[in-house]
């Protein structure tokens, strides 16, 4: 597959679809995302010579990656909730100014 302006535009088309549908047509994220998925599937099948098998495997891979991300986010939320319930978030907020008077350093800590 050659690298050309046309291929770049076709590759960017699903992202552009979401942006246009959400900003100009005021569609919700669910509808715009679904339409963008259809555009991406059509571009991959028609323009780039993909197959239904490749499309199916890419969806399975996306699902596995999304589950990995959700596990990380849910674990972080659980840890934050437990720390907040235990009062450690407030304690950390009170102790950070002891390390430095500089607000930018406090932000980094």
PDB file of N, CA and C in Angstrom:
ATOM      1  N   UNK A   1       0.847  -1.169   0.000  1.00  0.00           N
ATOM      2  CA  UNK A   1       0.000   0.000   0.000  1.00  0.00           C
ATOM      3  C   UNK A   1       0.891   1.230   0.000  1.00  0.00           C
ATOM      4  N   UNK A   2       0.634   2.087  -0.910  1.00  0.00           N
ATOM      5  CA  UNK A   2       1.436   3.297  -1.037  1.00  0.00           C
ATOM      6  C   UNK A   2       0.928   4.384  -0.100  1.00  0.00           C
ATOM      7  N   UNK A   3       1.845   5.243   0.258  1.00  0.00           N
ATOM      8  CA  UNK A   3       1.520   6.361   1.128  1.00  0.00           C
ATOM      9  C   UNK A   3       1.179   7.558   0.249  1.00  0.00           C
ATOM     10  N   UNK A   4      -0.098   7.912   0.214  1.00  0.00           N
ATOM     11  CA  UNK A   4      -0.526   9.014  -0.642  1.00  0.00           C
ATOM     12  C   UNK A   4      -1.508   9.900   0.120  1.00  0.00           C
ATOM     13  N   UNK A   5      -1.751  11.067  -0.430  1.00  0.00           N
ATOM     14  CA  UNK A   5      -2.686  12.001   0.194  1.00  0.00           C
ATOM     15  C   UNK A   5      -4.088  11.399   0.261  1.00  0.00           C
ATOM     16  N   UNK A   6      -4.474  10.681  -0.779  1.00  0.00           N
ATOM     17  CA  UNK A   6      -5.789  10.043  -0.786  1.00  0.00           C
ATOM     18  C   UNK A   6      -5.951   9.028   0.332  1.00  0.00           C
ATOM     19  N   UNK A   7      -4.914   8.231   0.581  1.00  0.00           N
ATOM     20  CA  UNK A   7      -4.971   7.255   1.669  1.00  0.00           C
ATOM     21  C   UNK A   7      -5.026   7.942   3.030  1.00  0.00           C
ATOM     22  N   UNK A   8      -4.305   9.051   3.160  1.00  0.00           N
ATOM     23  CA  UNK A   8      -4.358   9.805   4.405  1.00  0.00           C
ATOM     24  C   UNK A   8      -5.764  10.347   4.647  1.00  0.00           C
ATOM     25  N   UNK A   9      -6.367  10.879   3.630  1.00  0.00           N
ATOM     26  CA  UNK A   9      -7.722  11.427   3.762  1.00  0.00           C
ATOM     27  C   UNK A   9      -8.713  10.320   4.102  1.00  0.00           C
ATOM     28  N   UNK A  10      -8.599   9.187   3.416  1.00  0.00           N
ATOM     29  CA  UNK A  10      -9.491   8.061   3.714  1.00  0.00           C
ATOM     30  C   UNK A  10      -9.294   7.564   5.143  1.00  0.00           C
ATOM     31  N   UNK A  11      -8.062   7.540   5.618  1.00  0.00           N
ATOM     32  CA  UNK A  11      -7.789   7.089   6.983  1.00  0.00           C
ATOM     33  C   UNK A  11      -8.340   8.063   8.020  1.00  0.00           C
ATOM     34  N   UNK A  12      -8.360   9.338   7.680  1.00  0.00           N
ATOM     35  CA  UNK A  12      -8.843  10.367   8.599  1.00  0.00           C
ATOM     36  C   UNK A  12     -10.363  10.510   8.568  1.00  0.00           C
ATOM     37  N   UNK A  13     -11.002   9.919   7.581  1.00  0.00           N
ATOM     38  CA  UNK A  13     -12.441  10.075   7.376  1.00  0.00           C
ATOM     39  C   UNK A  13     -13.295   9.667   8.585  1.00  0.00           C
ATOM     40  N   UNK A  14     -13.022   8.549   9.286  1.00  0.00           N
ATOM     41  CA  UNK A  14     -13.839   8.226  10.469  1.00  0.00           C
ATOM     42  C   UNK A  14     -13.739   9.271  11.581  1.00  0.00           C
ATOM     43  N   UNK A  15     -12.548   9.809  11.797  1.00  0.00           N
ATOM     44  CA  UNK A  15     -12.380  10.847  12.821  1.00  0.00           C
ATOM     45  C   UNK A  15     -13.128  12.109  12.414  1.00  0.00           C
ATOM     46  N   UNK A  16     -12.996  12.467  11.158  1.00  0.00           N
ATOM     47  CA  UNK A  16     -13.701  13.633  10.635  1.00  0.00           C
ATOM     48  C   UNK A  16     -15.215  13.447  10.738  1.00  0.00           C
ATOM     49  N   UNK A  17     -15.675  12.223  10.528  1.00  0.00           N
ATOM     50  CA  UNK A  17     -17.106  11.923  10.638  1.00  0.00           C
ATOM     51  C   UNK A  17     -17.625  12.230  12.036  1.00  0.00           C
ATOM     52  N   UNK A  18     -16.903  11.784  13.059  1.00  0.00           N
ATOM     53  CA  UNK A  18     -17.320  12.047  14.443  1.00  0.00           C
ATOM     54  C   UNK A  18     -17.341  13.547  14.716  1.00  0.00           C
ATOM     55  N   UNK A  19     -16.293  14.235  14.306  1.00  0.00           N
ATOM     56  CA  UNK A  19     -16.205  15.678  14.562  1.00  0.00           C
ATOM     57  C   UNK A  19     -17.354  16.424  13.894  1.00  0.00           C
ATOM     58  N   UNK A  20     -17.598  16.132  12.625  1.00  0.00           N
ATOM     59  CA  UNK A  20     -18.657  16.831  11.886  1.00  0.00           C
ATOM     60  C   UNK A  20     -20.029  16.512  12.463  1.00  0.00           C
ATOM     61  N   UNK A  21     -20.292  15.237  12.729  1.00  0.00           N
ATOM     62  CA  UNK A  21     -21.618  14.863  13.231  1.00  0.00           C
ATOM     63  C   UNK A  21     -21.892  15.442  14.615  1.00  0.00           C
ATOM     64  N   UNK A  22     -20.871  15.500  15.465  1.00  0.00           N
ATOM     65  CA  UNK A  22     -21.095  16.016  16.815  1.00  0.00           C
ATOM     66  C   UNK A  22     -21.130  17.540  16.859  1.00  0.00           C
ATOM     67  N   UNK A  23     -20.265  18.191  16.097  1.00  0.00           N
ATOM     68  CA  UNK A  23     -20.198  19.652  16.181  1.00  0.00           C
ATOM     69  C   UNK A  23     -21.196  20.357  15.271  1.00  0.00           C
ATOM     70  N   UNK A  24     -21.344  19.875  14.062  1.00  0.00           N
ATOM     71  CA  UNK A  24     -22.230  20.561  13.116  1.00  0.00           C
ATOM     72  C   UNK A  24     -23.674  20.071  13.190  1.00  0.00           C
ATOM     73  N   UNK A  25     -23.853  18.767  13.334  1.00  0.00           N
ATOM     74  CA  UNK A  25     -25.207  18.213  13.337  1.00  0.00           C
ATOM     75  C   UNK A  25     -25.744  17.932  14.735  1.00  0.00           C
ATOM     76  N   UNK A  26     -24.924  18.193  15.759  1.00  0.00           N
ATOM     77  CA  UNK A  26     -25.327  18.045  17.167  1.00  0.00           C
ATOM     78  C   UNK A  26     -25.794  16.626  17.507  1.00  0.00           C
ATOM     79  N   UNK A  27     -25.168  15.632  16.886  1.00  0.00           N
ATOM     80  CA  UNK A  27     -25.478  14.244  17.218  1.00  0.00           C
ATOM     81  C   UNK A  27     -24.820  13.896  18.545  1.00  0.00           C
ATOM     82  N   UNK A  28     -25.387  12.929  19.237  1.00  0.00           N
ATOM     83  CA  UNK A  28     -24.775  12.424  20.453  1.00  0.00           C
ATOM     84  C   UNK A  28     -23.569  11.549  20.126  1.00  0.00           C
ATOM     85  N   UNK A  29     -22.760  11.297  21.150  1.00  0.00           N
ATOM     86  CA  UNK A  29     -21.537  10.519  20.949  1.00  0.00           C
ATOM     87  C   UNK A  29     -21.835   9.090  20.506  1.00  0.00           C
ATOM     88  N   UNK A  30     -22.902   8.503  21.012  1.00  0.00           N
ATOM     89  CA  UNK A  30     -23.234   7.124  20.651  1.00  0.00           C
ATOM     90  C   UNK A  30     -23.580   7.005  19.171  1.00  0.00           C
ATOM     91  N   UNK A  31     -24.439   7.889  18.697  1.00  0.00           N
ATOM     92  CA  UNK A  31     -24.819   7.846  17.274  1.00  0.00           C
ATOM     93  C   UNK A  31     -23.654   8.203  16.367  1.00  0.00           C
ATOM     94  N   UNK A  32     -22.912   9.239  16.732  1.00  0.00           N
ATOM     95  CA  UNK A  32     -21.771   9.659  15.907  1.00  0.00           C
ATOM     96  C   UNK A  32     -20.690   8.589  15.890  1.00  0.00           C
ATOM     97  N   UNK A  33     -20.449   7.954  17.026  1.00  0.00           N
ATOM     98  CA  UNK A  33     -19.458   6.882  17.088  1.00  0.00           C
ATOM     99  C   UNK A  33     -19.859   5.682  16.256  1.00  0.00           C
ATOM    100  N   UNK A  34     -21.146   5.339  16.294  1.00  0.00           N
ATOM    101  CA  UNK A  34     -21.627   4.217  15.485  1.00  0.00           C
ATOM    102  C   UNK A  34     -21.499   4.522  13.994  1.00  0.00           C
ATOM    103  N   UNK A  35     -21.829   5.733  13.609  1.00  0.00           N
ATOM    104  CA  UNK A  35     -21.692   6.108  12.202  1.00  0.00           C
ATOM    105  C   UNK A  35     -20.224   6.117  11.785  1.00  0.00           C
ATOM    106  N   UNK A  36     -19.364   6.581  12.676  1.00  0.00           N
ATOM    107  CA  UNK A  36     -17.934   6.587  12.386  1.00  0.00           C
ATOM    108  C   UNK A  36     -17.405   5.166  12.232  1.00  0.00           C
ATOM    109  N   UNK A  37     -17.904   4.248  13.049  1.00  0.00           N
ATOM    110  CA  UNK A  37     -17.508   2.846  12.915  1.00  0.00           C
ATOM    111  C   UNK A  37     -17.933   2.309  11.553  1.00  0.00           C
ATOM    112  N   UNK A  38     -19.142   2.642  11.120  1.00  0.00           N
ATOM    113  CA  UNK A  38     -19.595   2.197   9.798  1.00  0.00           C
ATOM    114  C   UNK A  38     -18.726   2.774   8.688  1.00  0.00           C
ATOM    115  N   UNK A  39     -18.358   4.038   8.817  1.00  0.00           N
ATOM    116  CA  UNK A  39     -17.478   4.666   7.820  1.00  0.00           C
ATOM    117  C   UNK A  39     -16.115   3.978   7.816  1.00  0.00           C
ATOM    118  N   UNK A  40     -15.567   3.705   9.003  1.00  0.00           N
ATOM    119  CA  UNK A  40     -14.268   3.033   9.087  1.00  0.00           C
ATOM    120  C   UNK A  40     -14.330   1.638   8.480  1.00  0.00           C
ATOM    121  N   UNK A  41     -15.414   0.912   8.755  1.00  0.00           N
ATOM    122  CA  UNK A  41     -15.562  -0.429   8.186  1.00  0.00           C
ATOM    123  C   UNK A  41     -15.670  -0.362   6.669  1.00  0.00           C
ATOM    124  N   UNK A  42     -16.449   0.590   6.175  1.00  0.00           N
ATOM    125  CA  UNK A  42     -16.602   0.725   4.719  1.00  0.00           C
ATOM    126  C   UNK A  42     -15.283   1.105   4.054  1.00  0.00           C
ATOM    127  N   UNK A  43     -14.550   2.025   4.656  1.00  0.00           N
ATOM    128  CA  UNK A  43     -13.262   2.436   4.086  1.00  0.00           C
ATOM    129  C   UNK A  43     -12.291   1.261   4.076  1.00  0.00           C
ATOM    130  N   UNK A  44     -12.251   0.508   5.170  1.00  0.00           N
ATOM    131  CA  UNK A  44     -11.314  -0.618   5.219  1.00  0.00           C
ATOM    132  C   UNK A  44     -11.680  -1.704   4.220  1.00  0.00           C
ATOM    133  N   UNK A  45     -12.970  -1.958   4.056  1.00  0.00           N
ATOM    134  CA  UNK A  45     -13.397  -3.014   3.135  1.00  0.00           C
ATOM    135  C   UNK A  45     -13.290  -2.588   1.676  1.00  0.00           C
ATOM    136  N   UNK A  46     -13.682  -1.356   1.381  1.00  0.00           N
ATOM    137  CA  UNK A  46     -13.747  -0.915  -0.018  1.00  0.00           C
ATOM    138  C   UNK A  46     -12.413  -0.344  -0.498  1.00  0.00           C
ATOM    139  N   UNK A  47     -11.878   0.618   0.251  1.00  0.00           N
ATOM    140  CA  UNK A  47     -10.698   1.345  -0.236  1.00  0.00           C
ATOM    141  C   UNK A  47      -9.384   0.611   0.026  1.00  0.00           C
ATOM    142  N   UNK A  48      -9.294  -0.068   1.164  1.00  0.00           N
ATOM    143  CA  UNK A  48      -8.024  -0.681   1.523  1.00  0.00           C
ATOM    144  C   UNK A  48      -8.002  -2.190   1.313  1.00  0.00           C
ATOM    145  N   UNK A  49      -9.049  -2.742   0.768  1.00  0.00           N
ATOM    146  CA  UNK A  49      -9.059  -4.163   0.431  1.00  0.00           C
ATOM    147  C   UNK A  49      -9.108  -5.097   1.619  1.00  0.00           C
ATOM    148  N   UNK A  50      -9.694  -4.647   2.704  1.00  0.00           N
ATOM    149  CA  UNK A  50      -9.824  -5.506   3.875  1.00  0.00           C
ATOM    150  C   UNK A  50     -10.883  -6.569   3.656  1.00  0.00           C
ATOM    151  N   UNK A  51     -10.959  -7.487   4.591  1.00  0.00           N
ATOM    152  CA  UNK A  51     -11.958  -8.553   4.501  1.00  0.00           C
ATOM    153  C   UNK A  51     -12.800  -8.550   5.772  1.00  0.00           C
ATOM    154  N   UNK A  52     -13.903  -9.277   5.722  1.00  0.00           N
ATOM    155  CA  UNK A  52     -14.765  -9.384   6.895  1.00  0.00           C
ATOM    156  C   UNK A  52     -14.028 -10.070   8.039  1.00  0.00           C
ATOM    157  N   UNK A  53     -13.142 -10.989   7.708  1.00  0.00           N
ATOM    158  CA  UNK A  53     -12.380 -11.695   8.738  1.00  0.00           C
ATOM    159  C   UNK A  53     -11.446 -10.723   9.478  1.00  0.00           C
ATOM    160  N   UNK A  54     -10.758  -9.874   8.726  1.00  0.00           N
ATOM    161  CA  UNK A  54      -9.880  -8.876   9.348  1.00  0.00           C
ATOM    162  C   UNK A  54     -10.702  -7.919  10.206  1.00  0.00           C
ATOM    163  N   UNK A  55     -11.852  -7.518   9.708  1.00  0.00           N
ATOM    164  CA  UNK A  55     -12.728  -6.620  10.459  1.00  0.00           C
ATOM    165  C   UNK A  55     -13.178  -7.270  11.772  1.00  0.00           C
ATOM    166  N   UNK A  56     -13.539  -8.537  11.711  1.00  0.00           N
ATOM    167  CA  UNK A  56     -13.974  -9.245  12.921  1.00  0.00           C
ATOM    168  C   UNK A  56     -12.836  -9.356  13.936  1.00  0.00           C
ATOM    169  N   UNK A  57     -11.641  -9.721  13.470  1.00  0.00           N
ATOM    170  CA  UNK A  57     -10.506  -9.847  14.384  1.00  0.00           C
ATOM    171  C   UNK A  57     -10.120  -8.499  14.982  1.00  0.00           C
ATOM    172  N   UNK A  58     -10.233  -7.443  14.218  1.00  0.00           N
ATOM    173  CA  UNK A  58      -9.907  -6.119  14.757  1.00  0.00           C
ATOM    174  C   UNK A  58     -10.899  -5.723  15.851  1.00  0.00           C
ATOM    175  N   UNK A  59     -12.147  -6.134  15.714  1.00  0.00           N
ATOM    176  CA  UNK A  59     -13.139  -5.832  16.741  1.00  0.00           C
ATOM    177  C   UNK A  59     -12.876  -6.630  18.013  1.00  0.00           C
ATOM    178  N   UNK A  60     -12.453  -7.878  17.862  1.00  0.00           N
ATOM    179  CA  UNK A  60     -12.100  -8.694  19.025  1.00  0.00           C
ATOM    180  C   UNK A  60     -10.900  -8.078  19.743  1.00  0.00           C
ATOM    181  N   UNK A  61      -9.900  -7.668  18.971  1.00  0.00           N
ATOM    182  CA  UNK A  61      -8.715  -7.034  19.562  1.00  0.00           C
ATOM    183  C   UNK A  61      -9.094  -5.744  20.282  1.00  0.00           C
ATOM    184  N   UNK A  62      -9.962  -4.943  19.686  1.00  0.00           N
ATOM    185  CA  UNK A  62     -10.404  -3.699  20.314  1.00  0.00           C
ATOM    186  C   UNK A  62     -11.139  -3.974  21.623  1.00  0.00           C
ATOM    187  N   UNK A  63     -11.944  -5.021  21.648  1.00  0.00           N
ATOM    188  CA  UNK A  63     -12.669  -5.388  22.863  1.00  0.00           C
ATOM    189  C   UNK A  63     -11.706  -5.799  23.973  1.00  0.00           C
ATOM    190  N   UNK A  64     -10.695  -6.577  23.638  1.00  0.00           N
ATOM    191  CA  UNK A  64      -9.702  -6.999  24.631  1.00  0.00           C
ATOM    192  C   UNK A  64      -8.927  -5.794  25.164  1.00  0.00           C
ATOM    193  N   UNK A  65      -8.520  -4.900  24.277  1.00  0.00           N
ATOM    194  CA  UNK A  65      -7.801  -3.699  24.716  1.00  0.00           C
ATOM    195  C   UNK A  65      -8.685  -2.804  25.583  1.00  0.00           C
ATOM    196  N   UNK A  66      -9.957  -2.687  25.232  1.00  0.00           N
ATOM    197  CA  UNK A  66     -10.882  -1.878  26.032  1.00  0.00           C
ATOM    198  C   UNK A  66     -11.068  -2.480  27.421  1.00  0.00           C
ATOM    199  N   UNK A  67     -11.140  -3.799  27.497  1.00  0.00           N
ATOM    200  CA  UNK A  67     -11.286  -4.446  28.803  1.00  0.00           C
ATOM    201  C   UNK A  67     -10.045  -4.213  29.665  1.00  0.00           C
ATOM    202  N   UNK A  68      -8.859  -4.270  29.060  1.00  0.00           N
ATOM    203  CA  UNK A  68      -7.632  -3.968  29.808  1.00  0.00           C
ATOM    204  C   UNK A  68      -7.673  -2.550  30.363  1.00  0.00           C
ATOM    205  N   UNK A  69      -8.092  -1.616  29.552  1.00  0.00           N
ATOM    206  CA  UNK A  69      -8.179  -0.225  29.984  1.00  0.00           C
ATOM    207  C   UNK A  69      -9.215  -0.057  31.094  1.00  0.00           C
ATOM    208  N   UNK A  70     -10.359  -0.713  30.949  1.00  0.00           N
ATOM    209  CA  UNK A  70     -11.394  -0.619  31.982  1.00  0.00           C
ATOM    210  C   UNK A  70     -10.922  -1.198  33.310  1.00  0.00           C
ATOM    211  N   UNK A  71     -10.166  -2.272  33.270  1.00  0.00           N
ATOM    212  CA  UNK A  71      -9.638  -2.853  34.507  1.00  0.00           C
ATOM    213  C   UNK A  71      -8.717  -1.859  35.202  1.00  0.00           C
ATOM    214  N   UNK A  72      -7.881  -1.176  34.437  1.00  0.00           N
ATOM    215  CA  UNK A  72      -6.973  -0.180  35.015  1.00  0.00           C
ATOM    216  C   UNK A  72      -7.762   0.982  35.618  1.00  0.00           C
ATOM    217  N   UNK A  73      -8.739   1.499  34.882  1.00  0.00           N
ATOM    218  CA  UNK A  73      -9.526   2.642  35.365  1.00  0.00           C
ATOM    219  C   UNK A  73     -10.353   2.254  36.583  1.00  0.00           C
ATOM    220  N   UNK A  74     -11.019   1.099  36.535  1.00  0.00           N
ATOM    221  CA  UNK A  74     -11.828   0.668  37.675  1.00  0.00           C
ATOM    222  C   UNK A  74     -10.966   0.436  38.914  1.00  0.00           C
ATOM    223  N   UNK A  75      -9.776  -0.117  38.738  1.00  0.00           N
ATOM    224  CA  UNK A  75      -8.873  -0.321  39.872  1.00  0.00           C
ATOM    225  C   UNK A  75      -8.453   1.012  40.471  1.00  0.00           C
ATOM    226  N   UNK A  76      -8.155   1.981  39.626  1.00  0.00           N
ATOM    227  CA  UNK A  76      -7.765   3.305  40.116  1.00  0.00           C
ATOM    228  C   UNK A  76      -8.919   3.970  40.863  1.00  0.00           C
ATOM    229  N   UNK A  77     -10.132   3.844  40.338  1.00  0.00           N
ATOM    230  CA  UNK A  77     -11.295   4.424  41.023  1.00  0.00           C
ATOM    231  C   UNK A  77     -11.555   3.741  42.360  1.00  0.00           C
ATOM    232  N   UNK A  78     -11.382   2.432  42.404  1.00  0.00           N
ATOM    233  CA  UNK A  78     -11.554   1.703  43.658  1.00  0.00           C
ATOM    234  C   UNK A  78     -10.515   2.140  44.682  1.00  0.00           C
ATOM    235  N   UNK A  79      -9.265   2.248  44.256  1.00  0.00           N
ATOM    236  CA  UNK A  79      -8.202   2.685  45.156  1.00  0.00           C
ATOM    237  C   UNK A  79      -8.457   4.102  45.660  1.00  0.00           C
ATOM    238  N   UNK A  80      -8.886   5.002  44.771  1.00  0.00           N
ATOM    239  CA  UNK A  80      -9.193   6.372  45.181  1.00  0.00           C
ATOM    240  C   UNK A  80     -10.352   6.395  46.173  1.00  0.00           C
ATOM    241  N   UNK A  81     -11.380   5.592  45.904  1.00  0.00           N
ATOM    242  CA  UNK A  81     -12.537   5.552  46.797  1.00  0.00           C
ATOM    243  C   UNK A  81     -12.146   5.042  48.185  1.00  0.00           C
ATOM    244  N   UNK A  82     -11.347   3.988  48.215  1.00  0.00           N
ATOM    245  CA  UNK A  82     -10.899   3.454  49.504  1.00  0.00           C
ATOM    246  C   UNK A  82     -10.037   4.466  50.255  1.00  0.00           C
ATOM    247  N   UNK A  83      -9.134   5.125  49.538  1.00  0.00           N
ATOM    248  CA  UNK A  83      -8.272   6.123  50.176  1.00  0.00           C
ATOM    249  C   UNK A  83      -9.087   7.313  50.664  1.00  0.00           C
ATOM    250  N   UNK A  84     -10.091   7.699  49.902  1.00  0.00           N
ATOM    251  CA  UNK A  84     -10.936   8.819  50.293  1.00  0.00           C
ATOM    252  C   UNK A  84     -11.758   8.473  51.531  1.00  0.00           C
ATOM    253  N   UNK A  85     -12.304   7.271  51.563  1.00  0.00           N
ATOM    254  CA  UNK A  85     -13.089   6.831  52.728  1.00  0.00           C
ATOM    255  C   UNK A  85     -12.222   6.748  53.982  1.00  0.00           C
ATOM    256  N   UNK A  86     -10.966   6.375  53.806  1.00  0.00           N
ATOM    257  CA  UNK A  86     -10.060   6.260  54.948  1.00  0.00           C
ATOM    258  C   UNK A  86      -9.537   7.618  55.407  1.00  0.00           C
ATOM    259  N   UNK A  87      -9.769   8.663  54.613  1.00  0.00           N
ATOM    260  CA  UNK A  87      -9.334   9.998  54.987  1.00  0.00           C
ATOM    261  C   UNK A  87      -7.918  10.334  54.568  1.00  0.00           C
ATOM    262  N   UNK A  88      -7.293   9.460  53.807  1.00  0.00           N
ATOM    263  CA  UNK A  88      -5.901   9.709  53.435  1.00  0.00           C
ATOM    264  C   UNK A  88      -5.759  10.796  52.376  1.00  0.00           C
ATOM    265  N   UNK A  89      -6.762  10.991  51.542  1.00  0.00           N
ATOM    266  CA  UNK A  89      -6.682  12.041  50.523  1.00  0.00           C
ATOM    267  C   UNK A  89      -6.606  13.409  51.202  1.00  0.00           C
ATOM    268  N   UNK A  90      -7.421  13.612  52.215  1.00  0.00           N
ATOM    269  CA  UNK A  90      -7.402  14.882  52.955  1.00  0.00           C
ATOM    270  C   UNK A  90      -6.074  15.053  53.689  1.00  0.00           C
ATOM    271  N   UNK A  91      -5.577  13.977  54.273  1.00  0.00           N
ATOM    272  CA  UNK A  91      -4.300  14.031  54.984  1.00  0.00           C
ATOM    273  C   UNK A  91      -3.158  14.381  54.041  1.00  0.00           C
ATOM    274  N   UNK A  92      -3.149  13.768  52.874  1.00  0.00           N
ATOM    275  CA  UNK A  92      -2.110  14.070  51.879  1.00  0.00           C
ATOM    276  C   UNK A  92      -2.197  15.534  51.472  1.00  0.00           C
ATOM    277  N   UNK A  93      -3.409  16.034  51.277  1.00  0.00           N
ATOM    278  CA  UNK A  93      -3.589  17.438  50.916  1.00  0.00           C
ATOM    279  C   UNK A  93      -3.073  18.389  51.986  1.00  0.00           C
ATOM    280  N   UNK A  94      -3.191  17.991  53.236  1.00  0.00           N
ATOM    281  CA  UNK A  94      -2.694  18.832  54.325  1.00  0.00           C
ATOM    282  C   UNK A  94      -1.180  18.739  54.489  1.00  0.00           C
ATOM    283  N   UNK A  95      -0.590  17.590  54.148  1.00  0.00           N
ATOM    284  CA  UNK A  95       0.845  17.387  54.358  1.00  0.00           C
ATOM    285  C   UNK A  95       1.716  17.884  53.204  1.00  0.00           C
ATOM    286  N   UNK A  96       1.184  17.989  52.014  1.00  0.00           N
ATOM    287  CA  UNK A  96       1.995  18.392  50.853  1.00  0.00           C
ATOM    288  C   UNK A  96       2.622  19.776  51.030  1.00  0.00           C
ATOM    289  N   UNK A  97       1.924  20.774  51.585  1.00  0.00           N
ATOM    290  CA  UNK A  97       2.575  22.089  51.754  1.00  0.00           C
ATOM    291  C   UNK A  97       3.806  22.057  52.666  1.00  0.00           C
ATOM    292  N   UNK A  98       3.973  21.028  53.486  1.00  0.00           N
ATOM    293  CA  UNK A  98       5.160  20.926  54.341  1.00  0.00           C
ATOM    294  C   UNK A  98       6.427  20.664  53.527  1.00  0.00           C
ATOM    295  N   UNK A  99       6.279  20.026  52.363  1.00  0.00           N
ATOM    296  CA  UNK A  99       7.446  19.679  51.550  1.00  0.00           C
ATOM    297  C   UNK A  99       7.979  20.867  50.768  1.00  0.00           C
ATOM    298  N   UNK A 100       7.095  21.747  50.328  1.00  0.00           N
ATOM    299  CA  UNK A 100       7.525  22.896  49.529  1.00  0.00           C
ATOM    300  C   UNK A 100       6.459  23.984  49.592  1.00  0.00           C
ATOM    301  N   UNK A 101       6.928  25.235  49.573  1.00  0.00           N
ATOM    302  CA  UNK A 101       6.001  26.362  49.541  1.00  0.00           C
ATOM    303  C   UNK A 101       5.613  26.738  48.121  1.00  0.00           C
ATOM    304  N   UNK A 102       6.353  26.214  47.150  1.00  0.00           N
ATOM    305  CA  UNK A 102       6.101  26.516  45.738  1.00  0.00           C
ATOM    306  C   UNK A 102       4.875  25.731  45.258  1.00  0.00           C
ATOM    307  N   UNK A 103       3.852  26.449  44.753  1.00  0.00           N
ATOM    308  CA  UNK A 103       2.601  25.801  44.329  1.00  0.00           C
ATOM    309  C   UNK A 103       2.820  24.844  43.157  1.00  0.00           C
ATOM    310  N   UNK A 104       3.760  25.174  42.263  1.00  0.00           N
ATOM    311  CA  UNK A 104       3.997  24.289  41.120  1.00  0.00           C
ATOM    312  C   UNK A 104       4.615  22.971  41.575  1.00  0.00           C
ATOM    313  N   UNK A 105       5.484  23.006  42.565  1.00  0.00           N
ATOM    314  CA  UNK A 105       6.060  21.773  43.112  1.00  0.00           C
ATOM    315  C   UNK A 105       4.979  20.985  43.843  1.00  0.00           C
ATOM    316  N   UNK A 106       4.119  21.666  44.568  1.00  0.00           N
ATOM    317  CA  UNK A 106       3.018  20.991  45.251  1.00  0.00           C
ATOM    318  C   UNK A 106       2.107  20.293  44.253  1.00  0.00           C
ATOM    319  N   UNK A 107       1.874  20.929  43.121  1.00  0.00           N
ATOM    320  CA  UNK A 107       1.043  20.330  42.085  1.00  0.00           C
ATOM    321  C   UNK A 107       1.676  19.050  41.557  1.00  0.00           C
ATOM    322  N   UNK A 108       2.989  19.064  41.377  1.00  0.00           N
ATOM    323  CA  UNK A 108       3.683  17.877  40.881  1.00  0.00           C
ATOM    324  C   UNK A 108       3.672  16.742  41.897  1.00  0.00           C
ATOM    325  N   UNK A 109       3.694  17.097  43.184  1.00  0.00           N
ATOM    326  CA  UNK A 109       3.666  16.063  44.217  1.00  0.00           C
ATOM    327  C   UNK A 109       2.284  15.468  44.312  1.00  0.00           C
TER     328      UNK A 109
END
